[in-house]
Short mmCIF file of C-alpha atoms in Angstrom, two decimals:
data_model
loop_
_atom_site.label_atom_id
_atom_site.label_comp_id
_atom_site.label_asym_id
_atom_site.label_seq_id
_atom_site.Cartn_x
_atom_site.Cartn_y
_atom_site.Cartn_z
CA MET A 1 -134.34 -60.72 182.33
CA SER A 2 -137.82 -61.96 182.64
CA LEU A 3 -140.79 -60.29 180.88
CA LEU A 4 -143.38 -58.43 182.90
CA LYS A 5 -142.68 -59.59 186.38
CA LEU A 6 -144.55 -59.12 189.14
CA GLN A 7 -144.38 -59.86 192.89
CA PHE A 8 -147.22 -62.42 194.83
CA PRO A 9 -147.75 -62.77 198.19
CA LEU A 10 -149.79 -65.65 199.26
CA GLN A 11 -153.04 -63.87 199.22
CA ARG A 12 -152.71 -62.40 195.74
CA ARG A 13 -151.91 -65.98 194.66
CA VAL A 14 -155.15 -67.12 195.96
CA ARG A 15 -157.10 -64.05 194.49
CA LEU A 16 -155.44 -64.75 191.22
CA ALA A 17 -156.64 -68.58 191.35
CA GLN A 18 -160.13 -67.77 192.42
CA GLY A 19 -160.07 -65.46 189.61
CA LEU A 20 -159.06 -67.64 187.04
CA TRP A 21 -161.25 -70.29 187.82
CA LEU A 22 -163.92 -67.85 187.24
CA LEU A 23 -162.44 -66.81 184.25
CA SER A 24 -162.32 -69.89 182.36
CA TRP A 25 -165.43 -70.77 183.33
CA LEU A 26 -166.67 -67.39 181.41
CA ALA A 27 -164.36 -68.70 178.78
CA VAL A 28 -166.07 -71.98 178.38
CA LEU A 29 -169.37 -70.15 177.90
CA ALA A 30 -167.69 -68.14 175.61
CA GLY A 31 -166.53 -71.29 173.73
CA ALA A 32 -170.47 -72.26 173.70
CA PHE A 33 -171.33 -69.11 172.10
CA THR A 34 -168.69 -69.41 169.67
CA PHE A 35 -170.04 -72.99 168.72
CA SER A 36 -173.16 -71.20 168.50
CA LEU A 37 -172.35 -68.66 165.96
CA GLY A 38 -170.73 -71.24 163.68
CA VAL A 39 -173.91 -73.42 163.70
CA TYR A 40 -175.86 -70.22 163.21
CA LEU A 41 -173.82 -69.03 159.89
CA LYS A 42 -173.48 -72.33 158.73
CA THR A 43 -177.22 -72.95 158.85
CA GLU A 44 -178.13 -69.85 157.07
CA LEU A 45 -174.90 -70.28 154.23
CA LEU A 46 -177.08 -73.57 154.03
CA ARG A 47 -180.36 -72.21 153.52
CA ARG A 48 -179.08 -70.59 150.28
CA ALA A 49 -176.76 -73.20 149.39
CA GLU A 50 -178.87 -73.68 145.91
CA VAL A 51 -177.72 -70.22 144.89
CA MET A 52 -174.31 -70.82 145.72
CA ASP A 53 -171.99 -71.72 142.92
CA ASN A 54 -169.38 -72.88 145.55
CA THR A 55 -168.90 -73.42 149.19
CA GLU A 56 -165.61 -71.44 150.07
CA ILE A 57 -167.29 -69.17 152.54
CA HIS A 58 -168.30 -72.21 154.48
CA VAL A 59 -164.52 -72.10 155.92
CA VAL A 60 -165.38 -69.65 158.21
CA PRO A 61 -168.58 -71.27 159.94
CA ASN A 62 -166.41 -74.47 160.24
CA ILE A 63 -163.64 -72.74 161.62
CA LEU A 64 -165.78 -71.11 164.65
CA MET A 65 -167.16 -74.71 164.96
CA LEU A 66 -164.26 -76.46 165.79
CA VAL A 67 -162.46 -73.53 167.79
CA GLY A 68 -165.50 -73.20 169.93
CA LEU A 69 -165.19 -77.01 170.73
CA VAL A 70 -161.28 -76.55 171.29
CA THR A 71 -162.23 -73.56 173.63
CA ILE A 72 -164.25 -75.63 175.72
CA GLY A 73 -162.04 -78.07 176.49
CA ILE A 74 -159.16 -76.33 177.50
CA ASN A 75 -160.82 -73.86 179.60
CA LEU A 76 -162.36 -76.68 181.47
CA PHE A 77 -158.68 -77.95 181.47
CA ALA A 78 -157.60 -74.12 182.94
CA GLY A 79 -160.47 -74.62 185.49
CA ARG A 80 -159.28 -77.81 186.73
CA VAL A 81 -155.86 -76.90 187.34
CA CYS A 82 -156.91 -73.73 188.75
CA GLN A 83 -158.93 -75.71 191.34
CA ASP A 84 -155.76 -77.97 192.50
CA SER A 85 -153.14 -75.32 192.05
CA LEU A 86 -152.71 -74.22 196.03
CA ASP A 87 -152.94 -77.59 196.92
CA SER A 88 -149.03 -78.78 196.59
CA ALA A 89 -149.40 -82.42 196.25
CA ARG A 90 -152.08 -82.12 193.73
CA PHE A 91 -150.64 -79.19 191.61
CA PRO A 92 -147.53 -80.91 190.19
CA PRO A 93 -149.02 -83.43 188.40
CA TRP A 94 -150.56 -80.86 186.06
CA LYS A 95 -147.20 -79.47 185.07
CA PRO A 96 -146.22 -81.26 182.21
CA PHE A 97 -149.21 -80.58 180.21
CA LEU A 98 -148.90 -76.55 180.71
CA LEU A 99 -146.88 -76.34 177.98
CA PRO A 100 -148.79 -77.82 175.15
CA TRP A 101 -151.92 -75.87 176.96
CA TYR A 102 -150.21 -72.39 175.93
CA GLY A 103 -149.47 -73.51 172.55
CA LEU A 104 -153.23 -74.84 171.95
CA ALA A 105 -154.17 -71.69 173.82
CA TRP A 106 -152.57 -69.34 171.16
CA MET A 107 -153.51 -71.29 168.01
CA VAL A 108 -157.26 -70.97 169.26
CA CYS A 109 -156.58 -67.05 169.40
CA VAL A 110 -154.88 -67.63 166.24
CA TRP A 111 -157.53 -69.18 164.28
CA LEU A 112 -160.35 -66.80 165.77
CA LEU A 113 -158.60 -64.00 164.47
CA SER A 114 -158.07 -65.55 161.13
CA ALA A 115 -161.74 -66.20 160.99
CA VAL A 116 -162.97 -62.88 161.32
CA VAL A 117 -160.09 -61.83 158.84
CA LEU A 118 -161.47 -64.65 156.51
CA SER A 119 -164.90 -63.27 156.95
CA TYR A 120 -164.26 -60.17 154.89
CA ALA A 121 -161.67 -61.22 152.83
CA LEU A 122 -163.82 -63.88 151.41
CA GLN A 123 -165.94 -61.26 150.58
CA GLY A 124 -165.31 -61.21 147.14
CA HIS A 125 -165.30 -65.01 146.58
CA LEU A 126 -168.69 -64.96 148.16
CA GLU A 127 -170.24 -62.21 145.70
CA GLU A 128 -168.54 -64.67 142.73
CA SER A 129 -170.16 -67.59 143.99
CA LEU A 130 -173.40 -65.67 144.26
CA LYS A 131 -173.42 -64.39 141.07
CA VAL A 132 -173.34 -67.54 139.48
CA GLY A 133 -175.68 -69.58 141.40
CA LEU A 134 -178.10 -66.50 141.03
CA ARG A 135 -177.33 -67.08 137.28
CA ASN A 136 -177.99 -70.53 136.93
CA GLY A 137 -181.15 -70.44 139.42
CA ILE A 138 -182.91 -67.95 137.23
CA ARG A 139 -181.99 -69.95 133.85
CA PHE A 140 -183.40 -73.21 135.83
CA TYR A 141 -186.58 -71.65 137.51
CA ARG A 142 -188.74 -72.78 134.56
CA ASP A 143 -187.65 -76.50 135.12
CA THR A 144 -190.16 -77.33 137.67
CA ASP A 145 -190.66 -81.04 136.34
CA VAL A 146 -187.16 -81.75 135.88
CA PRO A 147 -185.25 -83.93 138.54
CA GLY A 148 -182.75 -82.08 140.69
CA ARG A 149 -184.54 -78.65 139.49
CA CYS A 150 -188.13 -78.85 140.47
CA PHE A 151 -187.58 -76.71 143.44
CA GLN A 152 -185.43 -74.23 141.98
CA LYS A 153 -188.50 -71.85 141.58
CA GLU A 154 -189.79 -71.93 144.76
CA THR A 155 -186.34 -71.18 146.14
CA ILE A 156 -186.05 -68.32 143.69
CA ASP A 157 -189.60 -66.99 144.79
CA ARG A 158 -188.91 -67.20 148.32
CA LEU A 159 -185.54 -65.68 148.10
CA GLN A 160 -187.04 -62.61 146.18
CA MET A 161 -189.60 -62.02 148.83
CA GLU A 162 -187.85 -62.30 151.70
CA LEU A 163 -185.04 -60.58 150.89
CA ARG A 164 -186.97 -57.88 148.66
CA CYS A 165 -185.02 -57.84 145.58
CA CYS A 166 -185.45 -58.87 142.04
CA GLY A 167 -183.01 -60.76 139.86
CA ASN A 168 -179.32 -61.19 140.05
CA THR A 169 -178.20 -57.59 139.45
CA ASN A 170 -181.57 -56.03 139.14
CA TYR A 171 -185.13 -57.43 137.44
CA ARG A 172 -183.92 -57.14 133.41
CA ASP A 173 -181.80 -60.26 134.00
CA TRP A 174 -185.35 -62.17 133.70
CA PHE A 175 -185.45 -60.50 130.34
CA GLU A 176 -182.32 -62.31 129.25
CA VAL A 177 -183.91 -65.75 129.69
CA GLN A 178 -186.87 -68.12 129.26
CA TRP A 179 -188.49 -68.57 132.82
CA ILE A 180 -191.76 -69.59 131.65
CA SER A 181 -191.84 -74.03 130.77
CA ASN A 182 -192.54 -74.63 127.35
CA ARG A 183 -195.64 -76.85 129.24
CA TYR A 184 -197.58 -73.56 129.74
CA LEU A 185 -197.23 -71.72 126.46
CA ASP A 186 -199.61 -72.40 123.81
CA PHE A 187 -197.64 -72.94 120.58
CA THR A 188 -200.53 -72.65 118.71
CA SER A 189 -200.50 -68.99 119.41
CA LYS A 190 -199.45 -66.02 117.11
CA GLU A 191 -197.67 -64.67 119.50
CA VAL A 192 -195.73 -67.46 120.92
CA LYS A 193 -194.59 -68.21 117.59
CA ASP A 194 -193.45 -64.91 116.91
CA ARG A 195 -191.41 -64.57 119.92
CA VAL A 196 -189.95 -68.12 119.75
CA ARG A 197 -188.94 -67.36 116.11
CA SER A 198 -187.50 -64.16 116.58
CA ASN A 199 -184.95 -65.73 119.02
CA VAL A 200 -181.70 -67.43 117.43
CA ASP A 201 -181.80 -70.15 120.16
CA GLY A 202 -185.65 -70.56 120.02
CA ARG A 203 -186.80 -69.71 123.51
CA TYR A 204 -189.48 -67.60 124.69
CA LEU A 205 -188.22 -64.30 125.99
CA MET A 206 -190.63 -61.29 127.18
CA ASP A 207 -189.95 -58.38 128.91
CA GLY A 208 -191.50 -59.45 132.57
CA VAL A 209 -190.63 -60.96 135.69
CA PRO A 210 -192.44 -63.15 138.01
CA PHE A 211 -194.87 -62.17 140.33
CA SER A 212 -192.08 -62.50 143.40
CA CYS A 213 -190.61 -59.46 142.34
CA CYS A 214 -193.64 -56.97 142.70
CA ASN A 215 -193.32 -54.78 145.66
CA PRO A 216 -196.18 -54.91 147.70
CA GLY A 217 -195.37 -51.57 149.25
CA SER A 218 -196.18 -49.93 145.42
CA PRO A 219 -199.74 -47.71 145.43
CA ARG A 220 -199.89 -49.35 141.72
CA PRO A 221 -201.11 -52.85 140.72
CA CYS A 222 -198.14 -54.96 139.92
CA LEU A 223 -197.09 -54.36 136.17
CA GLN A 224 -195.35 -57.72 135.48
CA ASN A 225 -195.46 -57.85 131.87
CA HIS A 226 -194.29 -55.79 128.91
CA LEU A 227 -192.33 -53.69 131.12
CA THR A 228 -190.40 -51.78 128.53
CA ASP A 229 -193.73 -51.49 126.37
CA ASN A 230 -195.59 -47.47 127.51
CA THR A 231 -198.72 -48.14 125.02
CA ALA A 232 -199.22 -51.49 127.02
CA HIS A 233 -200.35 -49.61 130.10
CA TYR A 234 -202.31 -46.48 131.03
CA ASN A 235 -200.48 -43.50 132.21
CA TYR A 236 -197.19 -45.31 131.81
CA GLU A 237 -193.82 -44.43 131.17
CA HIS A 238 -190.98 -47.36 132.00
CA GLN A 239 -187.93 -45.02 131.59
CA SER A 240 -189.00 -41.90 134.33
CA GLU A 241 -191.68 -43.74 136.40
CA GLU A 242 -190.53 -46.02 139.60
CA LEU A 243 -191.51 -49.46 138.73
CA ASN A 244 -193.48 -51.27 141.36
CA LEU A 245 -190.91 -53.77 141.20
CA TYR A 246 -188.19 -54.24 143.75
CA ASN A 247 -184.83 -52.31 142.52
CA ARG A 248 -182.57 -54.08 144.08
CA GLY A 249 -180.28 -57.49 142.54
CA CYS A 250 -180.70 -60.38 145.16
CA ARG A 251 -176.72 -60.93 144.86
CA GLN A 252 -176.03 -57.74 146.44
CA ALA A 253 -179.18 -58.14 148.94
CA LEU A 254 -177.38 -61.75 150.00
CA VAL A 255 -174.02 -60.15 150.33
CA ASP A 256 -175.41 -56.93 152.57
CA TYR A 257 -177.14 -60.33 154.43
CA TYR A 258 -174.31 -62.16 154.65
CA MET A 259 -171.74 -59.10 155.51
CA GLY A 260 -173.97 -57.89 158.05
CA LEU A 261 -174.02 -61.49 159.64
CA MET A 262 -170.05 -60.86 159.78
CA ASN A 263 -170.10 -57.66 161.20
CA THR A 264 -172.21 -58.85 164.24
CA ILE A 265 -169.99 -61.86 164.65
CA GLY A 266 -166.82 -60.05 164.11
CA PRO A 267 -166.84 -57.99 167.36
CA GLY A 268 -167.98 -61.19 169.42
CA ILE A 269 -165.09 -63.07 168.21
CA LEU A 270 -162.64 -60.35 169.15
CA SER A 271 -164.27 -60.08 172.60
CA VAL A 272 -163.96 -64.42 172.99
CA ILE A 273 -159.91 -63.79 171.98
CA SER A 274 -159.58 -61.40 174.53
CA LEU A 275 -161.18 -63.16 177.19
CA GLN A 276 -158.87 -66.15 176.03
CA MET A 277 -155.83 -64.13 176.21
CA SER A 278 -156.81 -63.46 179.35
CA VAL A 279 -157.04 -66.73 180.46
CA LEU A 280 -153.59 -67.41 178.99
CA VAL A 281 -151.88 -64.75 181.04
CA SER A 282 -153.45 -65.20 184.23
CA LEU A 283 -152.61 -69.07 183.89
CA ARG A 284 -149.18 -68.80 183.10
CA TYR A 285 -148.83 -66.16 186.20
CA LEU A 286 -150.59 -68.64 188.54
CA GLN A 287 -147.74 -71.47 187.05
CA THR A 288 -144.65 -68.93 187.54
CA SER A 289 -145.90 -67.46 190.52
CA LEU A 290 -146.37 -71.03 192.50
CA ASP A 291 -142.83 -72.31 190.78
CA GLY A 292 -141.40 -69.79 192.82
CA VAL A 293 -142.54 -70.65 196.02
CA ASP A 294 -139.96 -71.97 198.74
CA PRO A 295 -141.12 -75.50 199.58
CA GLU A 296 -140.15 -74.90 203.57
CA ASN A 297 -142.07 -71.55 203.42
CA PRO A 298 -144.88 -72.28 201.17
CA GLU A 299 -146.66 -68.54 202.83
CA ALA A 300 -143.88 -66.63 201.31
CA ASP A 301 -143.71 -64.33 198.57
CA SER A 302 -142.86 -65.02 195.10
CA GLU A 303 -142.74 -63.58 191.90
CA GLY A 304 -144.75 -64.45 188.66
CA TYR A 305 -143.63 -63.55 184.97
CA ILE A 306 -144.87 -64.48 181.44
CA LEU A 307 -141.35 -64.97 179.99
CA ALA A 308 -138.19 -66.42 181.72
CA LYS A 309 -136.21 -64.51 179.51
CA GLY A 310 -136.96 -61.50 177.21
CA VAL A 311 -138.81 -62.04 173.79
CA LYS A 312 -135.79 -61.77 171.74
CA GLU A 313 -134.02 -64.54 173.68
CA THR A 314 -137.01 -66.45 173.94
CA MET A 315 -137.63 -66.57 170.35
CA MET A 316 -133.85 -67.46 169.26
CA ASP A 317 -134.19 -70.01 172.22
CA VAL A 318 -137.49 -71.50 170.11
CA LYS A 319 -135.48 -71.42 166.97
CA ASN A 320 -132.65 -73.17 168.29
CA THR A 321 -134.74 -75.98 169.67
CA ILE A 322 -136.66 -76.39 166.61
CA PHE A 323 -133.51 -76.32 164.26
CA LYS A 324 -131.95 -79.01 166.72
CA LEU A 325 -135.09 -81.14 166.29
CA LEU A 326 -135.18 -80.82 162.43
CA GLN A 327 -131.46 -81.98 162.42
CA PHE A 328 -132.26 -84.81 164.76
CA GLY A 329 -134.86 -85.65 162.39
CA GLN A 330 -132.19 -85.43 159.27
CA VAL A 331 -129.94 -87.17 161.09
CA GLU A 332 -132.17 -90.28 162.19
CA ALA A 333 -133.20 -90.71 158.54
CA GLY A 334 -130.05 -90.79 157.42
CA ASP A 335 -128.79 -93.57 159.60
CA GLU A 336 -131.99 -95.40 158.44
CA ALA A 337 -130.86 -95.22 154.96
CA GLU A 338 -127.17 -96.26 155.70
CA ALA A 339 -128.53 -99.19 157.39
CA GLY A 340 -130.55 -99.91 154.13
CA ALA A 341 -128.08 -99.66 152.24
CA ASP A 342 -125.54 -101.83 153.91
CA GLY A 343 -128.60 -104.45 154.97
CA GLU A 344 -128.45 -104.89 151.08
CA LYS A 345 -125.15 -105.18 150.53
CA ALA A 346 -124.77 -107.83 152.93
CA ALA A 347 -127.61 -109.72 151.24
CA THR A 348 -126.00 -109.35 147.38
CA SER A 349 -122.59 -110.60 149.08
CA SER A 350 -124.29 -113.64 150.55
#
């Protein structure tokens, strides 16, 4: 029994072809939209590449760009098929290409759905990548004269100002690293000597943060140094007073930013999937309804359907076909092996 069988008079077939032509061009625009989303997300990820430890999350924009291009191609094909569908002389040459087209269209929908799923599934990997990348970025903040790291300070400062964040987890991350280069430290000063000697690794650690951590919305002038010393500033209590620094860590700020992008992109991709499924189903109805037209009476009614048999029967047929192909491949491999063995025996005997 055919799945979702419908009657298609001539007028209905014409309207289906016209509607499908319009749908296919909308799907071409949707493919361009998907490609653009992939490019935009890729660009945003590359902007922060210096504070990421790996590029696993890049699989999402890569899928979107690839699928966007494929979507444009298959829907241009569908639009051309619609143009020729009502011409009995021009439509038959397209029939051999329709089955591969259905398979590719299904794959496009699966790839798009996988991109949406991966965008949420990889959140943990993104957070871990940012954790390691930001930790290294803060550690190399002082290396302004080291090749390959000379722009690290500018990158971290711009990041903290743009996202209104400070440190990896919070501003205290800066207390654990020497973020001032030795070239700007006066080692003849007693304070500098004492701080360096008091540290096991010989680093100049201080309870201070870079200027980019300062919150311009605070009514108090920015306090960058001696943040844990209540006597260093007038009317100051660091444990109870809200500091004039950004409280949020940059890792959480970046995760929130990228997940916000994913949440915005997700509904758009689901809409593209719905549109592509509409094109796929409509083209299948158009093909089967045209196949059922009587050549002697092309204006007669015909039947269109999604599957010639039920879902279970169709799956069994596909399964049997795959098994036959696999068995055929094994038989061919066995014949080639036997032929090779016979040839070796003949050569040995001669």
